[in-house]
PDB file of C-alpha atoms in Angstrom:
ATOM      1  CA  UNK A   1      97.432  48.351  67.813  1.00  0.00           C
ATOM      2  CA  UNK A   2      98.347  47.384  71.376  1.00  0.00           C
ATOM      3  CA  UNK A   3     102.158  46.919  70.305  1.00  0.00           C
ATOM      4  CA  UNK A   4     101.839  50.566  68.356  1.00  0.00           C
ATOM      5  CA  UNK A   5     100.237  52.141  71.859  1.00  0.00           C
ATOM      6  CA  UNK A   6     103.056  50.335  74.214  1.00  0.00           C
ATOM      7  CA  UNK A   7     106.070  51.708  71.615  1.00  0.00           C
ATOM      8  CA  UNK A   8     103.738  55.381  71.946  1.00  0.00           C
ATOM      9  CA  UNK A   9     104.241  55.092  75.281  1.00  0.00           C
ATOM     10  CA  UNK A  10     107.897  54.648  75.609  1.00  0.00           C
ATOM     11  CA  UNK A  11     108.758  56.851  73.048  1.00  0.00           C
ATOM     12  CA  UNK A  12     106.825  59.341  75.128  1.00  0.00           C
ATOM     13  CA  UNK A  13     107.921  58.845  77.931  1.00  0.00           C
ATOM     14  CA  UNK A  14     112.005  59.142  76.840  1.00  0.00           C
ATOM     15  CA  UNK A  15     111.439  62.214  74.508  1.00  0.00           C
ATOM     16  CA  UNK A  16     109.933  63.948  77.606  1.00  0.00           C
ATOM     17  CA  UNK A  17     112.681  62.670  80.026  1.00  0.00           C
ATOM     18  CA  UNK A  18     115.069  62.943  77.702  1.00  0.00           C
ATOM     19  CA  UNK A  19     113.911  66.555  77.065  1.00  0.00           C
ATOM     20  CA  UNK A  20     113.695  67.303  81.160  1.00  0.00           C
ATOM     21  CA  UNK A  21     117.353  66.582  81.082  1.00  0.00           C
ATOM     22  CA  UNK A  22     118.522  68.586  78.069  1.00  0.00           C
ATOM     23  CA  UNK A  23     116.958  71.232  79.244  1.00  0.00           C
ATOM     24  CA  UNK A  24     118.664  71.046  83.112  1.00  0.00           C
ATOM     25  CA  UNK A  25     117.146  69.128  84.525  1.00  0.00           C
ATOM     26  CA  UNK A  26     115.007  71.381  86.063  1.00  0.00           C
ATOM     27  CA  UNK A  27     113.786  69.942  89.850  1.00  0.00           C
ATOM     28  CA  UNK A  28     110.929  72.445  90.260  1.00  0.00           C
ATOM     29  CA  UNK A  29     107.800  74.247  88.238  1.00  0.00           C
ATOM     30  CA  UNK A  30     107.875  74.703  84.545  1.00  0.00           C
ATOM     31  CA  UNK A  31     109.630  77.860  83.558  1.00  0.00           C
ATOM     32  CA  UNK A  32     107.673  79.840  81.349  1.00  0.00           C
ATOM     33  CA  UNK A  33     109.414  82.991  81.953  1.00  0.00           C
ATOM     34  CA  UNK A  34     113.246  83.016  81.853  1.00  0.00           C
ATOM     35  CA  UNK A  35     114.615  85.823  83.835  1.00  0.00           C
ATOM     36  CA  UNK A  36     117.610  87.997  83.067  1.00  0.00           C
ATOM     37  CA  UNK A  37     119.603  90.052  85.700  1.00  0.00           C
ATOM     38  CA  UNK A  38     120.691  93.216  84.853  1.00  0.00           C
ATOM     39  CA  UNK A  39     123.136  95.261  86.558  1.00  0.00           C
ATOM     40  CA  UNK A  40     122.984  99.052  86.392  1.00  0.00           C
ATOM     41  CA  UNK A  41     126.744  99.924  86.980  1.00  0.00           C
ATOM     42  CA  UNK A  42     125.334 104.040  88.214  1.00  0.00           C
ATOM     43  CA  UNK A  43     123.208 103.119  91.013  1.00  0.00           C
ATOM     44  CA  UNK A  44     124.533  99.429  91.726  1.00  0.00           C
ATOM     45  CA  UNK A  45     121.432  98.104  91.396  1.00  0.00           C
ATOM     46  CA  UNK A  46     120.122  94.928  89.515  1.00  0.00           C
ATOM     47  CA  UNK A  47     116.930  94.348  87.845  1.00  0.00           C
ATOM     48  CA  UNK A  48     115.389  91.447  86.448  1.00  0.00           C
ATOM     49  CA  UNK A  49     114.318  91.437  82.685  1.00  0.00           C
ATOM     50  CA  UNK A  50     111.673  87.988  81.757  1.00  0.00           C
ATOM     51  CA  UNK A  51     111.972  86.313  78.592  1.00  0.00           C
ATOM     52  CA  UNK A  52     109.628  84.358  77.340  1.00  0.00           C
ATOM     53  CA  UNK A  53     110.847  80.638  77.625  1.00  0.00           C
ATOM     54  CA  UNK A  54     110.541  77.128  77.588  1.00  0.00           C
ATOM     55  CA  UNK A  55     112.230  75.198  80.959  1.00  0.00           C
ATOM     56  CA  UNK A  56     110.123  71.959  81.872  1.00  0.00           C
ATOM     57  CA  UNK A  57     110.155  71.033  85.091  1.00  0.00           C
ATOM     58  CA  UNK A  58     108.874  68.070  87.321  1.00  0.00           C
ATOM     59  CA  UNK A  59     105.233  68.790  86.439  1.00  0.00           C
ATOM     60  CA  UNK A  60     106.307  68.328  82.721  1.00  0.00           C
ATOM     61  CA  UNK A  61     107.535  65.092  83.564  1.00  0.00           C
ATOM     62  CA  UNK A  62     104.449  64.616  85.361  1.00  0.00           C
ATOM     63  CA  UNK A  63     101.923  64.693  82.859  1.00  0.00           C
ATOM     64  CA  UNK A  64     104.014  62.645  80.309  1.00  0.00           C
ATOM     65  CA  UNK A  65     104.173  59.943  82.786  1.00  0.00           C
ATOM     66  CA  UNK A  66     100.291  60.238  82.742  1.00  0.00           C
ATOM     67  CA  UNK A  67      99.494  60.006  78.994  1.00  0.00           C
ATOM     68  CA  UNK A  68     102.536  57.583  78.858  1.00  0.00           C
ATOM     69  CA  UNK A  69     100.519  55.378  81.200  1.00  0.00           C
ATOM     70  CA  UNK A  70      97.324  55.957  80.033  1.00  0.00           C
ATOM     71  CA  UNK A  71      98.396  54.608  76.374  1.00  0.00           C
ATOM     72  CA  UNK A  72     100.261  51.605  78.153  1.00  0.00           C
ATOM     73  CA  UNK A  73      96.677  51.249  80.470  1.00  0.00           C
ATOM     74  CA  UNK A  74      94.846  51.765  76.952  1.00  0.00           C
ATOM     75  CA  UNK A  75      97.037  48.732  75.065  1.00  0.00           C
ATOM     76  CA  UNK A  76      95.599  46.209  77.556  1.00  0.00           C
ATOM     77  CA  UNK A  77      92.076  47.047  76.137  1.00  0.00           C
ATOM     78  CA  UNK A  78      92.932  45.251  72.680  1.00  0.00           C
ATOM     79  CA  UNK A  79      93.474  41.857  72.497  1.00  0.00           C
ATOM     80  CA  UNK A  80      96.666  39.802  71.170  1.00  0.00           C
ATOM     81  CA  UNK A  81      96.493  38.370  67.624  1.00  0.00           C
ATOM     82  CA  UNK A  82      95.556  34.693  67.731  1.00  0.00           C
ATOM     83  CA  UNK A  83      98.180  33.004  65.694  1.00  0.00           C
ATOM     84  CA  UNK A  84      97.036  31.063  63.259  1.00  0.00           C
ATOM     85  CA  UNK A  85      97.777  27.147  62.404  1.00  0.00           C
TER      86      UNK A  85
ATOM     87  CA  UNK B   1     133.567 166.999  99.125  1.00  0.00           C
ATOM     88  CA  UNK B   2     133.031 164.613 102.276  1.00  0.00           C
ATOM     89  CA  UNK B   3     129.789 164.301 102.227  1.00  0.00           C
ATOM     90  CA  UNK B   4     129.861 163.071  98.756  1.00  0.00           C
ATOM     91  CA  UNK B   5     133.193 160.518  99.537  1.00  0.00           C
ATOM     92  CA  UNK B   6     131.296 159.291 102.489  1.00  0.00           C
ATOM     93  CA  UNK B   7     128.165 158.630 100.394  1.00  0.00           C
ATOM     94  CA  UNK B   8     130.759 156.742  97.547  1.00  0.00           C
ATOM     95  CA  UNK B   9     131.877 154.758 100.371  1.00  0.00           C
ATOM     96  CA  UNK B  10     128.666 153.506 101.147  1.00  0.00           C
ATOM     97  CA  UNK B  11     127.623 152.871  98.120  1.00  0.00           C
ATOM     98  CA  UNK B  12     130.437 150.690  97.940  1.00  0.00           C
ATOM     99  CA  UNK B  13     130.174 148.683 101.039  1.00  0.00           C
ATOM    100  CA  UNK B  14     126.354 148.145  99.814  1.00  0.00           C
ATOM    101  CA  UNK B  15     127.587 146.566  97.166  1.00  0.00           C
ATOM    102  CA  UNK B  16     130.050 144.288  98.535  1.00  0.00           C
ATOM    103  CA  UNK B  17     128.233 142.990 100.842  1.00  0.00           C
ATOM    104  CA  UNK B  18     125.449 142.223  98.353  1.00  0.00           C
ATOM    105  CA  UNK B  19     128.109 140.667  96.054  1.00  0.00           C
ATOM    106  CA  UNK B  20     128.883 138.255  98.889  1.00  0.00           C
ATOM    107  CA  UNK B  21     125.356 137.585  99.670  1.00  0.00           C
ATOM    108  CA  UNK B  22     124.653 136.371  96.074  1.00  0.00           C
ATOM    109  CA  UNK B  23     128.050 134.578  95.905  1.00  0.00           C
ATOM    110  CA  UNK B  24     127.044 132.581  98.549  1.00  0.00           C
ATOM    111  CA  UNK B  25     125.587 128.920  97.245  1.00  0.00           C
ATOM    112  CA  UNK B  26     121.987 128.812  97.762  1.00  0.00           C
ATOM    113  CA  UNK B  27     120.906 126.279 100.890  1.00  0.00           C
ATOM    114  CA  UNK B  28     119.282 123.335  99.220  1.00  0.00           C
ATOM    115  CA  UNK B  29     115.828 122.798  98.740  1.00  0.00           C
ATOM    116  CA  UNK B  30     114.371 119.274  99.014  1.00  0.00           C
ATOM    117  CA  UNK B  31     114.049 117.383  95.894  1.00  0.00           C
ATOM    118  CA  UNK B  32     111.335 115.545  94.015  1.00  0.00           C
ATOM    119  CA  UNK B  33     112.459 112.084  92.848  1.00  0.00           C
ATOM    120  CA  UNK B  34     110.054 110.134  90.444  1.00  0.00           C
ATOM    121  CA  UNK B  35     110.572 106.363  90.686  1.00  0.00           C
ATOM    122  CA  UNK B  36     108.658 105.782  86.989  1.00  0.00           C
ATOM    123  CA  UNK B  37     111.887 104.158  85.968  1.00  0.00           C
ATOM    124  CA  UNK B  38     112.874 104.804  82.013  1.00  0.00           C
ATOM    125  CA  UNK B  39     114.952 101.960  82.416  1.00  0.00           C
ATOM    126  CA  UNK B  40     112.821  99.430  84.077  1.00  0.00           C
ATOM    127  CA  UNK B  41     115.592  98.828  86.355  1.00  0.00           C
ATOM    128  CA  UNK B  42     113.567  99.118  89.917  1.00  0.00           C
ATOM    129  CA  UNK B  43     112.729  95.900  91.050  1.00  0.00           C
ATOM    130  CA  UNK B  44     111.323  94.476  94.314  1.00  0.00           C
ATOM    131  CA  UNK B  45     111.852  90.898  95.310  1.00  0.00           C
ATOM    132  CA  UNK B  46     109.750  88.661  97.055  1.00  0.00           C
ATOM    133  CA  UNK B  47     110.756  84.982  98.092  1.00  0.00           C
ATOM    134  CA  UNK B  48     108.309  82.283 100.070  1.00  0.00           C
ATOM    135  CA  UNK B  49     109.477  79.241 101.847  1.00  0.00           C
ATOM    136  CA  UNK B  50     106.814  76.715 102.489  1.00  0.00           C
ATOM    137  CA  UNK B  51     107.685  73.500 103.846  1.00  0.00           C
ATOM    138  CA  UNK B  52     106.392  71.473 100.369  1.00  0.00           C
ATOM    139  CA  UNK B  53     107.673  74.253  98.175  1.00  0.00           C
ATOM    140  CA  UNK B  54     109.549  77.516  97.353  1.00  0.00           C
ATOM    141  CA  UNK B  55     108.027  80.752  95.566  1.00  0.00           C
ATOM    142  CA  UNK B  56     110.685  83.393  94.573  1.00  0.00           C
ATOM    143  CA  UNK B  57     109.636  86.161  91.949  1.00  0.00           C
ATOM    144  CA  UNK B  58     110.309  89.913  91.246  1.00  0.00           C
ATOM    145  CA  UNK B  59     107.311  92.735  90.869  1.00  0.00           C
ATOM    146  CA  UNK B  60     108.987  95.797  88.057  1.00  0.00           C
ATOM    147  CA  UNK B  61     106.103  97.960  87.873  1.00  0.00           C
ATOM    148  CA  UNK B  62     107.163 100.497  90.148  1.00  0.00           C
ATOM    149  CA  UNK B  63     105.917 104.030  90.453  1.00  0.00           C
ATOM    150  CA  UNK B  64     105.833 107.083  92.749  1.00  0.00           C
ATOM    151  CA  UNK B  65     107.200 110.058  94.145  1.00  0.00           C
ATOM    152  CA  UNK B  66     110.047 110.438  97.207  1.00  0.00           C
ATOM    153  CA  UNK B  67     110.765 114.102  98.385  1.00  0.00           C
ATOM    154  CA  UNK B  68     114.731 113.843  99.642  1.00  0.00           C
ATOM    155  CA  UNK B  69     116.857 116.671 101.126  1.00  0.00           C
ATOM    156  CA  UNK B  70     120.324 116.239 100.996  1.00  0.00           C
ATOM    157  CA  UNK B  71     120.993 118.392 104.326  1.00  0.00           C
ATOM    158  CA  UNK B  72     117.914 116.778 106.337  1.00  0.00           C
ATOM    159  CA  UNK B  73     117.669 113.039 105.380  1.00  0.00           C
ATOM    160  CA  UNK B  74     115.433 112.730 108.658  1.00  0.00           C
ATOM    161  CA  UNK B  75     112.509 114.917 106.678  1.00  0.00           C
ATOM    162  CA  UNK B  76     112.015 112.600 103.548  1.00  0.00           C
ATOM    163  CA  UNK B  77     109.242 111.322 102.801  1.00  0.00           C
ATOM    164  CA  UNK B  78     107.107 109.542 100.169  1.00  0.00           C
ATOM    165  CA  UNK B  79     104.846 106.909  98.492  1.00  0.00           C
ATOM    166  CA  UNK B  80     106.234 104.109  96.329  1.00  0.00           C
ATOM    167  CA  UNK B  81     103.816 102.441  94.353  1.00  0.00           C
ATOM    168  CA  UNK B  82     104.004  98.715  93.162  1.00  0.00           C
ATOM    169  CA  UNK B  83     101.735  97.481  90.161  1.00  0.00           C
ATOM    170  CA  UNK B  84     100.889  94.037  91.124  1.00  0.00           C
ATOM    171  CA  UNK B  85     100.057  92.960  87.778  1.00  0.00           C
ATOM    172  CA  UNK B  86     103.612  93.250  87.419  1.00  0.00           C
ATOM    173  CA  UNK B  87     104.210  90.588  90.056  1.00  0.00           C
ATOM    174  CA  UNK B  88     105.997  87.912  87.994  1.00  0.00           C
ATOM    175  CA  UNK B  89     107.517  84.196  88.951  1.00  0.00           C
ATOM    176  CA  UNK B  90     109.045  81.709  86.430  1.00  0.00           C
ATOM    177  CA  UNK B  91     105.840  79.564  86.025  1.00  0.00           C
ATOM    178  CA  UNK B  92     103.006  81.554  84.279  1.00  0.00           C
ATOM    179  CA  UNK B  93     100.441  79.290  85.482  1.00  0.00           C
ATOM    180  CA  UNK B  94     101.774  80.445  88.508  1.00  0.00           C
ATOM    181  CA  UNK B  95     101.904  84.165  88.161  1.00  0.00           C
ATOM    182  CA  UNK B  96      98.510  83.852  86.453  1.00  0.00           C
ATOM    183  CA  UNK B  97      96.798  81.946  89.827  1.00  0.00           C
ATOM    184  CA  UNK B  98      98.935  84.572  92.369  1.00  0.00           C
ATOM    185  CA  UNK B  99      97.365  87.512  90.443  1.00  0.00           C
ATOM    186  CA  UNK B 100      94.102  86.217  90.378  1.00  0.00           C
ATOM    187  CA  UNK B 101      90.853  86.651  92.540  1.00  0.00           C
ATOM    188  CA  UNK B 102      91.652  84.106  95.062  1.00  0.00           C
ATOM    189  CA  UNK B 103      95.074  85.574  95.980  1.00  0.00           C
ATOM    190  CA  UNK B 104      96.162  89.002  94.860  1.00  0.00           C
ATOM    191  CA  UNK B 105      93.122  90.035  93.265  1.00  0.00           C
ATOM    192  CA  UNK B 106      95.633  92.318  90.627  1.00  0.00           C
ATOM    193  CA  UNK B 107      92.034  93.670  89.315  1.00  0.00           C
ATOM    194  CA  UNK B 108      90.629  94.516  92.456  1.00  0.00           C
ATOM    195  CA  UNK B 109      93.730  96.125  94.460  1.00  0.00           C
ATOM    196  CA  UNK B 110      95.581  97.121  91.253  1.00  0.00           C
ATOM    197  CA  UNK B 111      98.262  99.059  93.837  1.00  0.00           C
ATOM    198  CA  UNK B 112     100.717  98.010  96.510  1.00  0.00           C
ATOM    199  CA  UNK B 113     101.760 101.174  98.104  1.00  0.00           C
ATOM    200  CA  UNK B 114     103.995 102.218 101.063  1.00  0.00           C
ATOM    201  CA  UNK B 115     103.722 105.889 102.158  1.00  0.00           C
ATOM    202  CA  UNK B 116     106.615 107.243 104.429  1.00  0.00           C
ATOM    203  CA  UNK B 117     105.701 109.144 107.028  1.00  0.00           C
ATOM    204  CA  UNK B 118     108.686 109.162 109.579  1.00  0.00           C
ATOM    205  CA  UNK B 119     112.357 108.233 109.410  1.00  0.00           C
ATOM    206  CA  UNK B 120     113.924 106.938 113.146  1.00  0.00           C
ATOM    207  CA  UNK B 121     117.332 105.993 114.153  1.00  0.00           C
ATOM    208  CA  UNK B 122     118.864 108.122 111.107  1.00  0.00           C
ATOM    209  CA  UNK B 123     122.960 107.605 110.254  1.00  0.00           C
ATOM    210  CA  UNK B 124     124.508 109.592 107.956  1.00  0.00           C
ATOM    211  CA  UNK B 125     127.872 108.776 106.271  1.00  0.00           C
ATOM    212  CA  UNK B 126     128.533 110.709 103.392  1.00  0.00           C
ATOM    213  CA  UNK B 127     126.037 110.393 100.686  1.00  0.00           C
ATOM    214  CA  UNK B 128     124.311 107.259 102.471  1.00  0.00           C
ATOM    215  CA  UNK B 129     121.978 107.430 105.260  1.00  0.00           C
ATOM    216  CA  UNK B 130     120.327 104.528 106.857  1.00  0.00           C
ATOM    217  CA  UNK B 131     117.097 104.701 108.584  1.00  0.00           C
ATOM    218  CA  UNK B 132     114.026 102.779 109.948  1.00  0.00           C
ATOM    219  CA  UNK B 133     110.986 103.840 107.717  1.00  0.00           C
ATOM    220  CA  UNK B 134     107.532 104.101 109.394  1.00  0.00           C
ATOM    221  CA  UNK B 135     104.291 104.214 107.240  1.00  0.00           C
ATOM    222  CA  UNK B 136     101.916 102.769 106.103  1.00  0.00           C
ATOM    223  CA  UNK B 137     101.937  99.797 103.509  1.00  0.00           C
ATOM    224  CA  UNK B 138      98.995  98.612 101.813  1.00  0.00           C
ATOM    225  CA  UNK B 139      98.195  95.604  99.869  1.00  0.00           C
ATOM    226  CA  UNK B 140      95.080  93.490  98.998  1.00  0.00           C
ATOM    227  CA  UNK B 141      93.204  96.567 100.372  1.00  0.00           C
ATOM    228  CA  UNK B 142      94.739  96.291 103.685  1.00  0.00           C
ATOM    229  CA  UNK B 143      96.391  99.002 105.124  1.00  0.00           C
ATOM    230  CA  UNK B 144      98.968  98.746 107.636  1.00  0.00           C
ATOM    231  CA  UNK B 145     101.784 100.340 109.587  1.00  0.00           C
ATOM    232  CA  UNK B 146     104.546  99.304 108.964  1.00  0.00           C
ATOM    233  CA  UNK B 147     108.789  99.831 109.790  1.00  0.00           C
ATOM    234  CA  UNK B 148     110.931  98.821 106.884  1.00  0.00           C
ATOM    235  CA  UNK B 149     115.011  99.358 107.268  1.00  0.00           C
ATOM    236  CA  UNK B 150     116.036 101.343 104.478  1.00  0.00           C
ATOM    237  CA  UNK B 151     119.496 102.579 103.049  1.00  0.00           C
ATOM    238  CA  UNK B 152     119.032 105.937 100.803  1.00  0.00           C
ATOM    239  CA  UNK B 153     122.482 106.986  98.624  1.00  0.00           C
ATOM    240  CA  UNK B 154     122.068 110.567  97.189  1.00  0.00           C
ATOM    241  CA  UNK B 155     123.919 110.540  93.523  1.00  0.00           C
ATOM    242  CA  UNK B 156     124.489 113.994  92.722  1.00  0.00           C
ATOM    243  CA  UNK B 157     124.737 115.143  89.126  1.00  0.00           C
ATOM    244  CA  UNK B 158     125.131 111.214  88.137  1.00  0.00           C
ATOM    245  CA  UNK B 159     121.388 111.421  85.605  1.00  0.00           C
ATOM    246  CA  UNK B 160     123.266 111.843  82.802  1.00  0.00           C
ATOM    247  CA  UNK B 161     125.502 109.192  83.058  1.00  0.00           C
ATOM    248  CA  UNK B 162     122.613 106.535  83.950  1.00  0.00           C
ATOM    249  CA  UNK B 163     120.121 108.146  80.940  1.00  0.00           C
ATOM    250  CA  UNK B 164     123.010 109.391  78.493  1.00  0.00           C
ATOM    251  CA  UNK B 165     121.694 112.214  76.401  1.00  0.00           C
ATOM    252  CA  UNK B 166     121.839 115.677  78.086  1.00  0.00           C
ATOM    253  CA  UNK B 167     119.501 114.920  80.733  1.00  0.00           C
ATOM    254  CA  UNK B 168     121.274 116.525  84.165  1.00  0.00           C
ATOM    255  CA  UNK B 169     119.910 116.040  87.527  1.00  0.00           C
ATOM    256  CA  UNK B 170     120.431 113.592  90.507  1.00  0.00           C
ATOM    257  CA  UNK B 171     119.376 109.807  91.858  1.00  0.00           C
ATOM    258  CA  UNK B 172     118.285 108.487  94.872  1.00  0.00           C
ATOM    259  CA  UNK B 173     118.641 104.812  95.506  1.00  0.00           C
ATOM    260  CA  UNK B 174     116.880 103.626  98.107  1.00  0.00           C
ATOM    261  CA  UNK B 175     117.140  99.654  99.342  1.00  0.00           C
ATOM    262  CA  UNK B 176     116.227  97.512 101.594  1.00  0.00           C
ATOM    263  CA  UNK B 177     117.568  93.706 102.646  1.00  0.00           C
ATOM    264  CA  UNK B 178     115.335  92.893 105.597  1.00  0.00           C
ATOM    265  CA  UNK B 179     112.009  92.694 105.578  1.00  0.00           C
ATOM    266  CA  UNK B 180     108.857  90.562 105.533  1.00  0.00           C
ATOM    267  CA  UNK B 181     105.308  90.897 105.922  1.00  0.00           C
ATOM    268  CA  UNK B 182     102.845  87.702 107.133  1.00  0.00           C
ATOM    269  CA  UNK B 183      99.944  87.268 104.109  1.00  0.00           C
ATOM    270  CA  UNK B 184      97.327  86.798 106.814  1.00  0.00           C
ATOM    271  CA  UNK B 185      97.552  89.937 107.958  1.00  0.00           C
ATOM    272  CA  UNK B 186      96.342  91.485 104.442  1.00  0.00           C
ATOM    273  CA  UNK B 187      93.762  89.088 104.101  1.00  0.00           C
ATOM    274  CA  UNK B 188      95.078  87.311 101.501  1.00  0.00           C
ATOM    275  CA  UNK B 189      93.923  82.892 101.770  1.00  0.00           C
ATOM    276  CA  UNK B 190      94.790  83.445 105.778  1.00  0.00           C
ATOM    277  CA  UNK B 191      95.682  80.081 107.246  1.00  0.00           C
ATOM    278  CA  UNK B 192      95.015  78.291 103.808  1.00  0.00           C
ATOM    279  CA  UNK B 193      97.741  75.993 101.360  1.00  0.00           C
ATOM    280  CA  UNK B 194     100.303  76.810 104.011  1.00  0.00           C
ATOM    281  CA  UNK B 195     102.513  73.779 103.165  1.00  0.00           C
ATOM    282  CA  UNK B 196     102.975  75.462  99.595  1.00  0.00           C
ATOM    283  CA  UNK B 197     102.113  78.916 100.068  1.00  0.00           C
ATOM    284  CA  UNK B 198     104.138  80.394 102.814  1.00  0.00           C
ATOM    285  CA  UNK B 199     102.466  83.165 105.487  1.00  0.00           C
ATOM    286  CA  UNK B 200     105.865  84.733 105.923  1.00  0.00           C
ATOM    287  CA  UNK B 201     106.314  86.695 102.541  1.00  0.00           C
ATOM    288  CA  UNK B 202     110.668  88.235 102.479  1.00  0.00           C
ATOM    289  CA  UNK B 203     110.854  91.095 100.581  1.00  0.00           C
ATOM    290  CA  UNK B 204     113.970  93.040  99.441  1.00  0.00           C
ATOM    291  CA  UNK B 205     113.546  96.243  97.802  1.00  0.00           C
ATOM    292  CA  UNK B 206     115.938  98.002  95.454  1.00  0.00           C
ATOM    293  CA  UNK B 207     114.387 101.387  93.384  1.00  0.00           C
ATOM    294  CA  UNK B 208     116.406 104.338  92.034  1.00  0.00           C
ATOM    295  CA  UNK B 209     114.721 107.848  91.408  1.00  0.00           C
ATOM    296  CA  UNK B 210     115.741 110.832  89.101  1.00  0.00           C
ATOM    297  CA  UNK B 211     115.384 114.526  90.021  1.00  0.00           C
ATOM    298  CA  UNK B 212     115.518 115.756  86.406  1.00  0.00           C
ATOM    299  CA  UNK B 213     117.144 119.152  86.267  1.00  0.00           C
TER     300      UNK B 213
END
């Protein structure tokens, strides 16, 4: 069980950074809403246009690190198997 | 004989010179654009620098009326009307906590609005005047008076090609680069979470209008 929680850990920990980076590597917020400019080639204008999205940024990171160290924290709570003579 | 030639010429002159008269193009009336984009295309943009972090985001819910005169820029006026539940950033956590109670209050003060009343230091070049707005903009239920530089381009006859269809009439873009309110003065968290949440709010505008024909 502890071994199992430490491996959790890392494996969360990676996925999510690894994620962060194929995604951008995005330094700020989470972006939720992708936007889209639009030019209107009449008035010269440009609009924005929001798709819904999935960017994660350093808050993303953020809580992985948490629940990554809370199951590392949680793995100290079980003790090692005695090995036997 | 005469009398009757004389009376022929009259008759005659009478109608030339009403001929000309209705020949003559019409002077133009002021006209009523509607900023209820079809297109969703009117956008204004709002951009926060706090020292700890930076809040840029658009607001597409734009509404209202703008009365324009191509011969007398100077007498336009107008309200332009900004849902703020249409004030969107990237994060939706984010948009979701600026809309809410503690900041915008979107249910509360469902409306930003800015109502021209006077246009100063007008110049006119072409279909493109520039001007200093004065009126009154209100947000969070605060109203105040407020100048806001603003460049208005007349497109005559040009509906049709931004709509398509048969739909003739004219445009009015109006923008505006360069200017910023403070939140404290509209009540809004004065004085509070200024490391994230800057009190100097920039805003650019950029809205087109059709005068349907």
């Amino acid at each position: 069980m502890k071994k199992a929680l430490r491996i959790l850990a890392v494996i969360i920990l990676l996925a999510a950074v690894g994620l962060w980076a194929a995604k951008g590597a995005n330094p700020g917020w989470t972006i939720n809403n992708i936007p889209h400019e639009t030019m209107d080639p009449v008035t010269g204008l440009s609009g924005v246009t929001y798709e819904k999205g999935f960017i994660p940024g350093w808050d993303f990171l953020a809580v992985a690190t948490l629940m990554a160290g809370v199951m590392a924290g949680a793995s100290f709570l079980f003790r090692n198997k005695k090995a036997e003579n | 004989m005469k009398t009757m030639s004389r009376k022929m010429m009259r008759i005659r002159w009478i109608a030339l010179l009403l001929g000309a008269a209705l020949a003559l193009p019409a002077p133009a009336a002021p006209e009523s654009f509607d900023f209820k984009d079809p297109k969703n295309g009117n956008k204004i943009e709002f951009k926060l620098d706090a020292p700890a972090e930076k809040i840029a985001g658009t607001a597409n819910g734009i509404s209202g009326t703008v009365t324009f005169d191509p011969q007398n820029p100077g007498a336009t006026r107008g309200k332009i009307v900004v849902a703020t539940a249409s004030l969107t950033v990237p994060n939706a956590m984010q948009t979701t906590i600026m809309r809410g109670n503690q900041w915008l209050d979107s249910a509360q003060y469902p409306q930003i609005t800015f109502e021209a009343k006077e246009l100063k230091n007008l110049q006119t070049n072409g279909d493109s005047t520039t001007a200093d707005a004065v009126g009154t903009f209100t947000l969070h239920g605060v109203s105040k008076e407020l100048t806001i530089p603003v460049e208005m381009k007349y497109l005559k006859d040009k509906l049709e090609d931004r709509l398509g269809g048969n739909q003739k009439g004219d445009i009015l873009v109006i923008t505006s680069t360069n200017f910023s309110i403070r939140r404290a003065d509209f009540n809004i968290m004065p004085g509070q979470n200024l490391d994230k949440v800057a009190d100097t709010i920039r805003l650019t505008l950029g809205v087109a209008g059709a005068s349907p024909k």
